[in-house]
Amino acid sequence: MAERKINVKGETCPVPLVETRKAVRTAEPGDVLIIQGDHPPSKDEIPMAVDALGLELLGIEEDGKNWTIKIKIPAEV
Amino acid sequence: MKEETVYLDNSSSTKMDEEVLEAMKPYLFEKYAVASSEFGYSLGIKAKEGLEDARSTIADNIGANSEELIFTSCGTEASNLALKGVAEKLPEDKDHIITSKIEDFPVLKSAQRLEKEGYEVTFLEVDDEGFVDVDELEDAINERTGLVSIQHGNQEIGTIQDVEKISKICDQKDVLFHTDATHTFTKLPIDVSKTPIDLMTLSAHTIHGPKGIGALYVKDGTDIEKMMDGGFQENNRRAGVENIPGAVGFAKAVELVNEEENQRLKGMRDALIKKIQDKILDTTLNGPAKDRTPQNANITFHYVEGESITLHMDMRGFSVSTGSACFSKSLEASHVIMGIGGDHERAHGSVRFSFGRYNTMEDVDRTVKAISEVVKRLREISPLGKDK
């Protein structure tokens, strides 16, 4: 079980989602992914993907224009 | 239980048929020698028989003679050989080539390369459905024109060009005619014994055959320079040890296609287009409603990006492709959608669905359901939205 940060600040659609998917593919069950970005549509798009992939959304935090999304990889994806 | 992936990118490549693999196996494990003449050893002679039987099967399918078919490593190589190989052999006063703006990259880039080398190249415009204006093409031919290359079916939007008419014009004007038939071979009838086509690109992996093998039909008497130096294979027109398992698999793939399958592809294509248009607002069908390759549907979903759609469809188990290429960060839009007069928004929101042997009507319904959900949700968050 590990925590992994993915920094996609300065990137626009679809790069934040692509990087998230890449991290999900290589993550182990139980891992937590922390995605940090600032592109507003990606903040809505990543939770949509989390839902489709059956992952657990731990939370979304916003700080000005920056946002952080925490995702947990379930036991079986 | 997770449902199986619905693969709708058969114009990029197809799943190889099991029967193709079975046909190839003897040439990988038993008759694996290099093809040899009657003066060589038995294993090589048997390999050569397999190669020539394959050549004959494919040639028969297009009404050609066996010796008019050159096996290549893929369709890309075949188109490169067609344009560059012919250009090199053209007389000095024949330095003009005509093609269209929406050709697939092998033809487009080869033509651009020849332009850099000093040939004059006319890139014809197409109309809003992707059709070349045959009269315009005829007018573009002059006394210096040596070669015309117009594809049979478009890779992205499925437009079927009138190659019969175009080839006859070229024939009358004594100009060589090449067509890239990668997306129509075995799907639409092509008979080079009746249609004056001089060169034609064919590929195996788009018809459930193996990757790594293609072919170029070269009409008897057409002068063509080989692109790679080496041995004397393929009648001294393409050097390199022949891919005999690939050629045998290619021939098997050709044998396995039938008209019933093509009608089935057309049925799925039409059902998908109609259901999407009925269910989702603000869509545009790219390419023609008629005269379209049986496997191809291409739709722009306005206010959303094609890449977002393909990513979200993938996460739901659907493989589709887009004409958008933001991944490269170049923001390069599809040259085909732009070529038919589309703007960047239309190009970036375009999604191609291409059907193959293993698709079913159930796939169509599942795809329509999934894409309706994806487009709806993406439009809710899209910065391109109508109201934003």
Short mmCIF file of C-alpha atoms in Angstrom, two decimals:
data_model
loop_
_atom_site.label_atom_id
_atom_site.label_comp_id
_atom_site.label_asym_id
_atom_site.label_seq_id
_atom_site.Cartn_x
_atom_site.Cartn_y
_atom_site.Cartn_z
CA MET A 1 0.00 0.00 0.00
CA ALA A 2 1.56 3.28 -1.07
CA GLU A 3 0.74 6.89 -1.66
CA ARG A 4 1.67 8.40 -5.00
CA LYS A 5 1.53 12.02 -6.13
CA ILE A 6 0.78 12.94 -9.75
CA ASN A 7 1.46 16.56 -10.59
CA VAL A 8 -0.48 17.75 -13.64
CA LYS A 9 -0.37 21.47 -12.89
CA GLY A 10 -0.17 23.49 -16.08
CA GLU A 11 -1.58 20.61 -18.13
CA THR A 12 -4.94 20.81 -19.89
CA CYS A 13 -7.48 18.23 -21.10
CA PRO A 14 -6.96 15.41 -21.73
CA VAL A 15 -3.46 15.16 -20.20
CA PRO A 16 -4.56 15.12 -16.49
CA LEU A 17 -6.96 12.28 -17.26
CA VAL A 18 -4.35 10.41 -19.31
CA GLU A 19 -1.81 10.69 -16.48
CA THR A 20 -4.42 9.54 -13.96
CA ARG A 21 -5.29 6.52 -16.07
CA LYS A 22 -1.60 5.69 -16.47
CA ALA A 23 -1.12 5.85 -12.67
CA VAL A 24 -4.22 3.69 -12.07
CA ARG A 25 -2.91 1.07 -14.49
CA THR A 26 0.37 0.70 -12.64
CA ALA A 27 -1.01 1.05 -9.09
CA GLU A 28 -1.39 -1.84 -6.63
CA PRO A 29 -4.64 -2.62 -4.77
CA GLY A 30 -4.91 -0.34 -1.73
CA ASP A 31 -2.68 2.38 -3.19
CA VAL A 32 -3.76 6.01 -2.86
CA LEU A 33 -3.23 8.37 -5.80
CA ILE A 34 -3.04 12.11 -5.15
CA ILE A 35 -3.58 14.09 -8.33
CA GLN A 36 -2.69 17.78 -8.22
CA GLY A 37 -3.81 20.07 -11.01
CA ASP A 38 -5.25 23.42 -12.00
CA HIS A 39 -7.25 22.79 -15.20
CA PRO A 40 -10.91 23.28 -14.16
CA PRO A 41 -12.61 20.72 -16.51
CA SER A 42 -10.21 17.99 -15.36
CA LYS A 43 -11.40 18.47 -11.77
CA ASP A 44 -14.84 17.30 -12.97
CA GLU A 45 -13.62 14.80 -15.52
CA ILE A 46 -11.34 12.77 -13.24
CA PRO A 47 -14.14 11.91 -10.73
CA MET A 48 -16.24 10.82 -13.74
CA ALA A 49 -13.46 8.40 -14.68
CA VAL A 50 -13.11 7.24 -11.06
CA ASP A 51 -16.78 6.32 -11.15
CA ALA A 52 -16.49 4.44 -14.48
CA LEU A 53 -13.44 2.49 -13.30
CA GLY A 54 -15.02 1.50 -9.97
CA LEU A 55 -12.36 3.29 -7.89
CA GLU A 56 -12.91 5.00 -4.56
CA LEU A 57 -12.97 8.81 -4.52
CA LEU A 58 -11.50 9.84 -1.15
CA GLY A 59 -11.97 13.55 -1.68
CA ILE A 60 -11.50 16.72 -3.70
CA GLU A 61 -9.79 19.74 -2.17
CA GLU A 62 -9.61 23.17 -3.73
CA ASP A 63 -7.15 25.96 -2.98
CA GLY A 64 -7.73 28.93 -5.23
CA LYS A 65 -7.29 27.70 -8.79
CA ASN A 66 -5.47 24.55 -7.67
CA TRP A 67 -7.23 21.31 -6.88
CA THR A 68 -6.23 17.96 -5.36
CA ILE A 69 -8.11 14.73 -5.99
CA LYS A 70 -7.49 11.65 -3.84
CA ILE A 71 -8.32 8.21 -5.23
CA LYS A 72 -8.01 4.81 -3.60
CA ILE A 73 -7.44 1.68 -5.69
CA PRO A 74 -9.83 -0.98 -4.36
CA ALA A 75 -8.80 -4.56 -3.68
CA GLU A 76 -9.92 -5.60 -7.16
CA VAL A 77 -10.25 -3.23 -10.11
CA MET B 1 -18.69 -10.04 -14.24
CA LYS B 2 -16.98 -7.44 -16.41
CA GLU B 3 -18.31 -7.47 -19.97
CA GLU B 4 -15.93 -8.02 -22.85
CA THR B 5 -14.37 -5.01 -24.59
CA VAL B 6 -16.27 -3.81 -27.62
CA TYR B 7 -13.62 -3.17 -30.25
CA LEU B 8 -14.71 -0.61 -32.82
CA ASP B 9 -11.38 0.42 -34.29
CA ASN B 10 -11.17 -2.14 -37.06
CA SER B 11 -10.00 0.44 -39.59
CA SER B 12 -6.82 0.81 -37.55
CA SER B 13 -6.31 -2.94 -37.26
CA THR B 14 -8.36 -6.09 -36.76
CA LYS B 15 -8.22 -9.18 -34.60
CA MET B 16 -6.59 -11.93 -36.65
CA ASP B 17 -8.87 -14.83 -37.54
CA GLU B 18 -7.93 -18.15 -35.90
CA GLU B 19 -8.12 -19.84 -39.30
CA VAL B 20 -5.50 -17.42 -40.57
CA LEU B 21 -3.14 -18.46 -37.80
CA GLU B 22 -3.74 -22.15 -38.59
CA ALA B 23 -2.95 -21.54 -42.26
CA MET B 24 0.29 -19.76 -41.30
CA LYS B 25 1.58 -22.33 -38.80
CA PRO B 26 3.03 -24.84 -41.30
CA TYR B 27 5.10 -22.03 -42.80
CA LEU B 28 6.51 -21.12 -39.40
CA PHE B 29 7.33 -24.60 -38.09
CA GLU B 30 7.52 -27.00 -41.06
CA LYS B 31 8.03 -25.19 -44.36
CA TYR B 32 10.06 -22.38 -42.82
CA ALA B 33 12.85 -22.20 -45.38
CA VAL B 34 13.53 -19.30 -47.69
CA ALA B 35 11.61 -19.66 -50.95
CA SER B 36 13.75 -21.27 -53.57
CA SER B 37 13.53 -22.32 -57.19
CA GLU B 38 13.41 -25.88 -58.50
CA PHE B 39 17.21 -25.86 -58.31
CA GLY B 40 17.11 -25.59 -54.51
CA TYR B 41 16.20 -28.03 -51.74
CA SER B 42 12.70 -29.44 -51.11
CA LEU B 43 11.88 -27.37 -48.04
CA GLY B 44 12.55 -24.17 -49.97
CA ILE B 45 10.52 -25.39 -52.94
CA LYS B 46 7.55 -26.13 -50.65
CA ALA B 47 7.88 -22.67 -49.10
CA LYS B 48 7.93 -21.15 -52.57
CA GLU B 49 4.76 -23.07 -53.50
CA GLY B 50 3.02 -21.61 -50.45
CA LEU B 51 4.14 -18.10 -51.40
CA GLU B 52 2.99 -18.45 -55.00
CA ASP B 53 -0.35 -20.02 -54.04
CA ALA B 54 -0.94 -17.05 -51.71
CA ARG B 55 0.00 -14.60 -54.45
CA SER B 56 -2.38 -16.29 -56.86
CA THR B 57 -5.31 -16.23 -54.38
CA ILE B 58 -4.91 -12.49 -53.73
CA ALA B 59 -4.33 -11.65 -57.39
CA ASP B 60 -7.45 -13.63 -58.40
CA ASN B 61 -9.52 -11.59 -55.95
CA ILE B 62 -8.73 -8.36 -57.81
CA GLY B 63 -8.67 -9.81 -61.33
CA ALA B 64 -4.89 -9.55 -61.63
CA ASN B 65 -2.21 -11.97 -62.78
CA SER B 66 0.00 -13.40 -60.03
CA GLU B 67 3.15 -11.77 -61.35
CA GLU B 68 1.50 -8.36 -61.02
CA LEU B 69 1.47 -8.58 -57.22
CA ILE B 70 4.45 -7.52 -55.08
CA PHE B 71 4.35 -8.51 -51.42
CA THR B 72 5.49 -5.73 -49.08
CA SER B 73 5.78 -5.37 -45.31
CA CYS B 74 2.54 -3.38 -45.08
CA GLY B 75 0.21 -1.04 -46.93
CA THR B 76 2.41 1.92 -46.03
CA GLU B 77 5.37 0.37 -47.84
CA ALA B 78 3.16 -0.46 -50.81
CA SER B 79 2.00 3.15 -51.18
CA ASN B 80 5.56 4.45 -50.72
CA LEU B 81 6.75 2.05 -53.41
CA ALA B 82 3.90 3.07 -55.71
CA LEU B 83 4.57 6.79 -55.56
CA LYS B 84 8.34 6.95 -55.13
CA GLY B 85 9.08 3.87 -57.22
CA VAL B 86 7.03 5.15 -60.14
CA ALA B 87 8.25 8.76 -59.80
CA GLU B 88 11.83 7.63 -60.12
CA LYS B 89 11.09 5.90 -63.41
CA LEU B 90 8.98 8.66 -64.95
CA PRO B 91 10.54 10.40 -67.97
CA GLU B 92 12.14 13.76 -67.14
CA ASP B 93 9.32 15.74 -68.74
CA LYS B 94 6.73 13.95 -66.57
CA ASP B 95 7.31 15.66 -63.25
CA HIS B 96 3.75 16.42 -62.16
CA ILE B 97 1.78 14.28 -59.70
CA ILE B 98 -1.86 14.66 -58.63
CA THR B 99 -3.37 13.44 -55.38
CA SER B 100 -6.02 14.64 -52.91
CA LYS B 101 -5.79 16.51 -49.62
CA ILE B 102 -7.49 13.72 -47.63
CA GLU B 103 -5.31 10.76 -48.60
CA ASP B 104 -3.98 8.56 -45.83
CA PHE B 105 -0.50 9.48 -44.58
CA PRO B 106 1.55 7.01 -46.68
CA VAL B 107 0.35 8.65 -49.91
CA LEU B 108 0.19 12.17 -48.51
CA LYS B 109 3.67 12.10 -47.00
CA SER B 110 5.19 10.35 -50.04
CA ALA B 111 3.70 13.06 -52.26
CA GLN B 112 5.04 15.77 -49.95
CA ARG B 113 8.48 14.12 -50.05
CA LEU B 114 8.42 14.07 -53.86
CA GLU B 115 7.39 17.72 -53.85
CA LYS B 116 10.48 18.53 -51.78
CA GLU B 117 12.56 16.63 -54.29
CA GLY B 118 11.36 18.88 -57.08
CA TYR B 119 8.21 17.26 -58.43
CA GLU B 120 5.19 19.48 -58.82
CA VAL B 121 2.33 18.03 -56.81
CA THR B 122 -1.31 19.08 -57.02
CA PHE B 123 -3.24 18.31 -53.84
CA LEU B 124 -6.88 18.38 -54.95
CA GLU B 125 -9.56 19.80 -52.67
CA VAL B 126 -12.57 17.60 -51.85
CA ASP B 127 -16.21 18.56 -51.24
CA ASP B 128 -17.94 18.56 -47.85
CA GLU B 129 -18.48 14.80 -48.02
CA GLY B 130 -14.92 14.05 -49.07
CA PHE B 131 -15.45 13.50 -52.80
CA VAL B 132 -12.87 14.51 -55.36
CA ASP B 133 -14.40 16.51 -58.21
CA VAL B 134 -13.63 14.31 -61.20
CA ASP B 135 -13.88 17.23 -63.66
CA GLU B 136 -11.45 19.22 -61.56
CA LEU B 137 -9.09 16.26 -61.56
CA GLU B 138 -9.33 16.00 -65.33
CA ASP B 139 -8.60 19.71 -65.68
CA ALA B 140 -5.56 19.36 -63.41
CA ILE B 141 -3.96 16.79 -65.69
CA ASN B 142 -1.49 18.41 -68.08
CA GLU B 143 1.16 17.20 -70.51
CA ARG B 144 3.66 16.91 -67.63
CA THR B 145 1.44 14.76 -65.40
CA GLY B 146 2.92 11.31 -64.85
CA LEU B 147 0.94 9.90 -61.95
CA VAL B 148 -2.43 10.33 -60.23
CA SER B 149 -3.01 8.78 -56.80
CA ILE B 150 -6.53 8.87 -55.40
CA GLN B 151 -7.62 6.52 -52.64
CA HIS B 152 -10.56 4.15 -53.07
CA GLY B 153 -12.09 4.54 -49.58
CA ASN B 154 -11.17 7.13 -46.98
CA GLN B 155 -9.60 5.91 -43.73
CA GLU B 156 -11.50 8.30 -41.46
CA ILE B 157 -14.82 9.20 -43.03
CA GLY B 158 -15.33 6.28 -45.42
CA THR B 159 -15.91 8.29 -48.62
CA ILE B 160 -15.72 6.01 -51.67
CA GLN B 161 -14.14 7.75 -54.65
CA ASP B 162 -15.22 6.98 -58.19
CA VAL B 163 -12.00 5.18 -59.08
CA GLU B 164 -13.58 3.63 -62.12
CA LYS B 165 -14.21 7.01 -63.69
CA ILE B 166 -10.90 8.47 -62.50
CA SER B 167 -8.89 5.52 -63.77
CA LYS B 168 -10.55 5.76 -67.19
CA ILE B 169 -9.69 9.46 -67.45
CA CYS B 170 -6.08 8.70 -66.53
CA ASP B 171 -5.99 5.86 -69.03
CA GLN B 172 -7.31 8.09 -71.82
CA LYS B 173 -4.70 10.74 -70.98
CA ASP B 174 -1.92 8.17 -70.73
CA VAL B 175 -1.22 8.95 -67.06
CA LEU B 176 -0.50 6.23 -64.49
CA PHE B 177 -3.16 5.75 -61.82
CA HIS B 178 -2.58 4.46 -58.27
CA THR B 179 -5.26 3.85 -55.68
CA ASP B 180 -4.90 3.04 -52.00
CA ALA B 181 -7.48 0.30 -51.44
CA THR B 182 -6.50 -0.48 -47.84
CA HIS B 183 -10.00 0.30 -46.57
CA THR B 184 -11.99 -1.22 -49.43
CA PHE B 185 -10.08 -4.36 -50.39
CA THR B 186 -12.46 -7.36 -50.11
CA LYS B 187 -15.22 -5.00 -48.94
CA LEU B 188 -16.02 -3.49 -52.34
CA PRO B 189 -15.58 -5.10 -55.73
CA ILE B 190 -12.36 -4.09 -57.49
CA ASP B 191 -11.47 -5.75 -60.77
CA VAL B 192 -8.28 -4.50 -62.39
CA SER B 193 -8.98 -6.56 -65.52
CA LYS B 194 -11.96 -4.28 -66.18
CA THR B 195 -10.84 -1.04 -64.52
CA PRO B 196 -7.62 0.55 -65.79
CA ILE B 197 -5.84 0.81 -62.45
CA ASP B 198 -2.05 0.68 -62.78
CA LEU B 199 -1.09 0.38 -59.11
CA MET B 200 -3.10 -0.53 -56.03
CA THR B 201 -2.21 -0.74 -52.35
CA LEU B 202 -3.55 -3.69 -50.33
CA SER B 203 -3.17 -4.62 -46.69
CA ALA B 204 -3.83 -7.75 -44.62
CA HIS B 205 -4.25 -6.56 -41.05
CA THR B 206 -7.41 -4.57 -41.82
CA ILE B 207 -9.17 -7.74 -43.06
CA HIS B 208 -8.43 -10.02 -40.07
CA GLY B 209 -5.11 -11.08 -41.54
CA PRO B 210 -1.67 -10.78 -39.98
CA LYS B 211 0.27 -7.59 -39.40
CA GLY B 212 3.54 -7.16 -41.27
CA ILE B 213 2.28 -7.99 -44.75
CA GLY B 214 0.79 -5.92 -47.53
CA ALA B 215 0.93 -5.92 -51.30
CA LEU B 216 1.18 -3.61 -54.24
CA TYR B 217 -0.56 -4.49 -57.47
CA VAL B 218 1.57 -3.29 -60.38
CA LYS B 219 0.02 -3.66 -63.81
CA ASP B 220 2.17 -5.58 -66.24
CA GLY B 221 4.44 -3.17 -68.10
CA THR B 222 4.44 -0.45 -65.43
CA ASP B 223 7.98 0.69 -64.75
CA ILE B 224 8.82 0.87 -61.06
CA GLU B 225 12.13 1.32 -59.21
CA LYS B 226 12.84 -0.85 -56.16
CA MET B 227 13.10 1.09 -52.90
CA MET B 228 15.49 -1.18 -51.02
CA ASP B 229 18.67 -2.64 -52.37
CA GLY B 230 19.40 -6.28 -51.67
CA GLY B 231 18.35 -9.56 -53.20
CA PHE B 232 16.26 -10.30 -56.24
CA GLN B 233 13.05 -11.29 -54.49
CA GLU B 234 9.60 -10.39 -55.81
CA ASN B 235 10.79 -10.44 -59.41
CA ASN B 236 13.60 -8.07 -58.46
CA ARG B 237 11.14 -5.36 -57.42
CA ARG B 238 11.34 -5.69 -53.62
CA ALA B 239 14.47 -6.95 -51.87
CA GLY B 240 14.33 -8.91 -48.63
CA VAL B 241 13.45 -12.45 -47.56
CA GLU B 242 9.76 -13.00 -48.27
CA ASN B 243 7.36 -13.12 -45.33
CA ILE B 244 5.83 -16.42 -46.43
CA PRO B 245 3.75 -17.10 -43.29
CA GLY B 246 2.42 -13.55 -43.63
CA ALA B 247 1.61 -14.00 -47.31
CA VAL B 248 -0.15 -17.31 -46.65
CA GLY B 249 -2.11 -15.70 -43.80
CA PHE B 250 -2.97 -12.76 -46.05
CA ALA B 251 -4.38 -15.12 -48.68
CA LYS B 252 -6.39 -17.02 -46.07
CA ALA B 253 -7.84 -13.75 -44.78
CA VAL B 254 -8.91 -12.90 -48.34
CA GLU B 255 -10.60 -16.30 -48.71
CA LEU B 256 -12.53 -15.84 -45.47
CA VAL B 257 -14.26 -12.58 -46.44
CA ASN B 258 -17.66 -12.88 -48.07
CA GLU B 259 -20.44 -10.59 -49.23
CA GLU B 260 -22.72 -11.62 -46.38
CA GLU B 261 -20.17 -10.32 -43.90
CA ASN B 262 -19.92 -7.00 -45.77
CA GLN B 263 -23.71 -6.63 -45.65
CA ARG B 264 -23.61 -7.33 -41.92
CA LEU B 265 -20.99 -4.58 -41.43
CA LYS B 266 -23.18 -2.18 -43.38
CA GLY B 267 -26.18 -3.08 -41.21
CA MET B 268 -24.28 -2.38 -38.00
CA ARG B 269 -22.86 0.86 -39.41
CA ASP B 270 -26.30 2.16 -40.43
CA ALA B 271 -27.89 1.12 -37.12
CA LEU B 272 -25.19 2.89 -35.12
CA ILE B 273 -25.46 6.12 -37.12
CA LYS B 274 -29.27 6.17 -36.88
CA LYS B 275 -29.41 5.36 -33.17
CA ILE B 276 -26.80 7.98 -32.29
CA GLN B 277 -28.55 10.62 -34.38
CA ASP B 278 -31.92 9.72 -32.80
CA LYS B 279 -30.60 9.73 -29.27
CA ILE B 280 -27.95 12.46 -29.10
CA LEU B 281 -28.51 16.08 -30.10
CA ASP B 282 -25.92 18.24 -31.83
CA THR B 283 -24.06 15.62 -33.81
CA THR B 284 -22.73 15.77 -37.37
CA LEU B 285 -22.12 12.74 -39.57
CA ASN B 286 -18.72 13.18 -41.19
CA GLY B 287 -18.56 11.76 -44.69
CA PRO B 288 -21.40 10.74 -46.98
CA ALA B 289 -24.58 8.88 -46.07
CA LYS B 290 -24.29 6.96 -49.35
CA ASP B 291 -21.10 5.76 -51.09
CA ARG B 292 -19.48 5.04 -47.76
CA THR B 293 -17.27 2.07 -46.85
CA PRO B 294 -19.35 -0.64 -45.11
CA GLN B 295 -17.34 -0.62 -41.89
CA ASN B 296 -17.12 3.13 -41.22
CA ALA B 297 -19.12 5.59 -39.15
CA ASN B 298 -17.63 8.94 -38.14
CA ILE B 299 -19.56 11.39 -36.01
CA THR B 300 -18.72 14.71 -34.43
CA PHE B 301 -20.25 15.25 -30.99
CA HIS B 302 -20.32 19.01 -30.66
CA TYR B 303 -19.15 20.80 -27.48
CA VAL B 304 -16.92 17.88 -26.38
CA GLU B 305 -13.47 16.72 -27.39
CA GLY B 306 -13.00 13.44 -29.20
CA GLU B 307 -10.09 12.50 -26.99
CA SER B 308 -12.16 12.85 -23.84
CA ILE B 309 -14.82 10.67 -25.44
CA THR B 310 -12.33 7.96 -26.42
CA LEU B 311 -10.77 7.95 -22.95
CA HIS B 312 -14.10 7.70 -21.15
CA MET B 313 -15.36 5.10 -23.62
CA ASP B 314 -12.20 3.09 -23.02
CA MET B 315 -12.81 3.16 -19.27
CA ARG B 316 -16.22 1.64 -19.97
CA GLY B 317 -14.73 -1.04 -22.21
CA PHE B 318 -15.18 0.45 -25.69
CA SER B 319 -12.36 1.02 -28.19
CA VAL B 320 -13.06 3.88 -30.58
CA SER B 321 -10.75 6.44 -32.17
CA THR B 322 -10.74 10.17 -32.77
CA GLY B 323 -9.51 12.55 -35.43
CA SER B 324 -8.22 14.79 -32.72
CA ALA B 325 -4.55 14.65 -31.84
CA CYS B 326 -4.06 16.73 -28.71
CA PHE B 327 -1.92 13.96 -27.24
CA SER B 328 0.96 15.24 -29.29
CA LYS B 329 0.26 18.64 -27.72
CA SER B 330 0.42 20.00 -31.26
CA LEU B 331 -3.33 20.57 -31.33
CA GLU B 332 -3.18 19.14 -34.82
CA ALA B 333 -6.66 18.41 -36.05
CA SER B 334 -7.60 15.66 -38.48
CA HIS B 335 -6.51 16.67 -42.00
CA VAL B 336 -9.52 14.78 -43.34
CA ILE B 337 -12.17 16.64 -41.32
CA MET B 338 -10.39 19.92 -42.04
CA GLY B 339 -10.21 18.87 -45.70
CA ILE B 340 -13.99 18.53 -45.94
CA GLY B 341 -14.38 22.05 -44.63
CA GLY B 342 -14.71 21.28 -40.94
CA ASP B 343 -13.38 23.65 -38.32
CA HIS B 344 -11.13 22.72 -35.38
CA GLU B 345 -14.11 22.13 -33.08
CA ARG B 346 -15.67 19.66 -35.52
CA ALA B 347 -12.35 17.90 -36.05
CA HIS B 348 -11.55 17.64 -32.35
CA GLY B 349 -15.00 16.31 -31.51
CA SER B 350 -14.98 13.61 -34.19
CA VAL B 351 -15.12 9.94 -33.26
CA ARG B 352 -14.63 7.06 -35.66
CA PHE B 353 -16.42 3.75 -35.12
CA SER B 354 -15.21 1.00 -37.47
CA PHE B 355 -16.76 -2.44 -37.53
CA GLY B 356 -15.24 -5.85 -38.09
CA ARG B 357 -16.04 -9.56 -38.20
CA TYR B 358 -16.39 -9.99 -34.45
CA ASN B 359 -18.88 -7.16 -33.84
CA THR B 360 -22.57 -7.78 -33.28
CA MET B 361 -25.79 -5.75 -33.16
CA GLU B 362 -25.59 -6.09 -29.39
CA ASP B 363 -22.29 -4.16 -29.56
CA VAL B 364 -24.11 -1.40 -31.43
CA ASP B 365 -26.73 -1.06 -28.68
CA ARG B 366 -24.14 -1.17 -25.90
CA THR B 367 -22.02 1.44 -27.71
CA VAL B 368 -24.95 3.80 -28.24
CA LYS B 369 -25.90 3.52 -24.56
CA ALA B 370 -22.34 4.15 -23.37
CA ILE B 371 -21.61 7.05 -25.71
CA SER B 372 -24.92 8.71 -24.84
CA GLU B 373 -23.93 8.68 -21.15
CA VAL B 374 -20.35 9.81 -21.82
CA VAL B 375 -21.36 12.67 -24.13
CA LYS B 376 -24.10 13.82 -21.73
CA ARG B 377 -21.74 13.94 -18.76
CA LEU B 378 -18.89 15.53 -20.71
CA ARG B 379 -21.21 18.21 -22.05
CA GLU B 380 -22.22 19.06 -18.47
CA ILE B 381 -18.61 19.87 -17.64
CA SER B 382 -17.42 21.03 -21.07
CA PRO B 383 -15.91 24.50 -21.38
CA LEU B 384 -16.98 24.35 -25.04
CA GLY B 385 -20.66 24.01 -24.06
CA LYS B 386 -23.35 26.00 -25.80
CA ASP B 387 -24.06 28.15 -22.77
CA LYS B 388 -20.47 28.70 -21.73
#
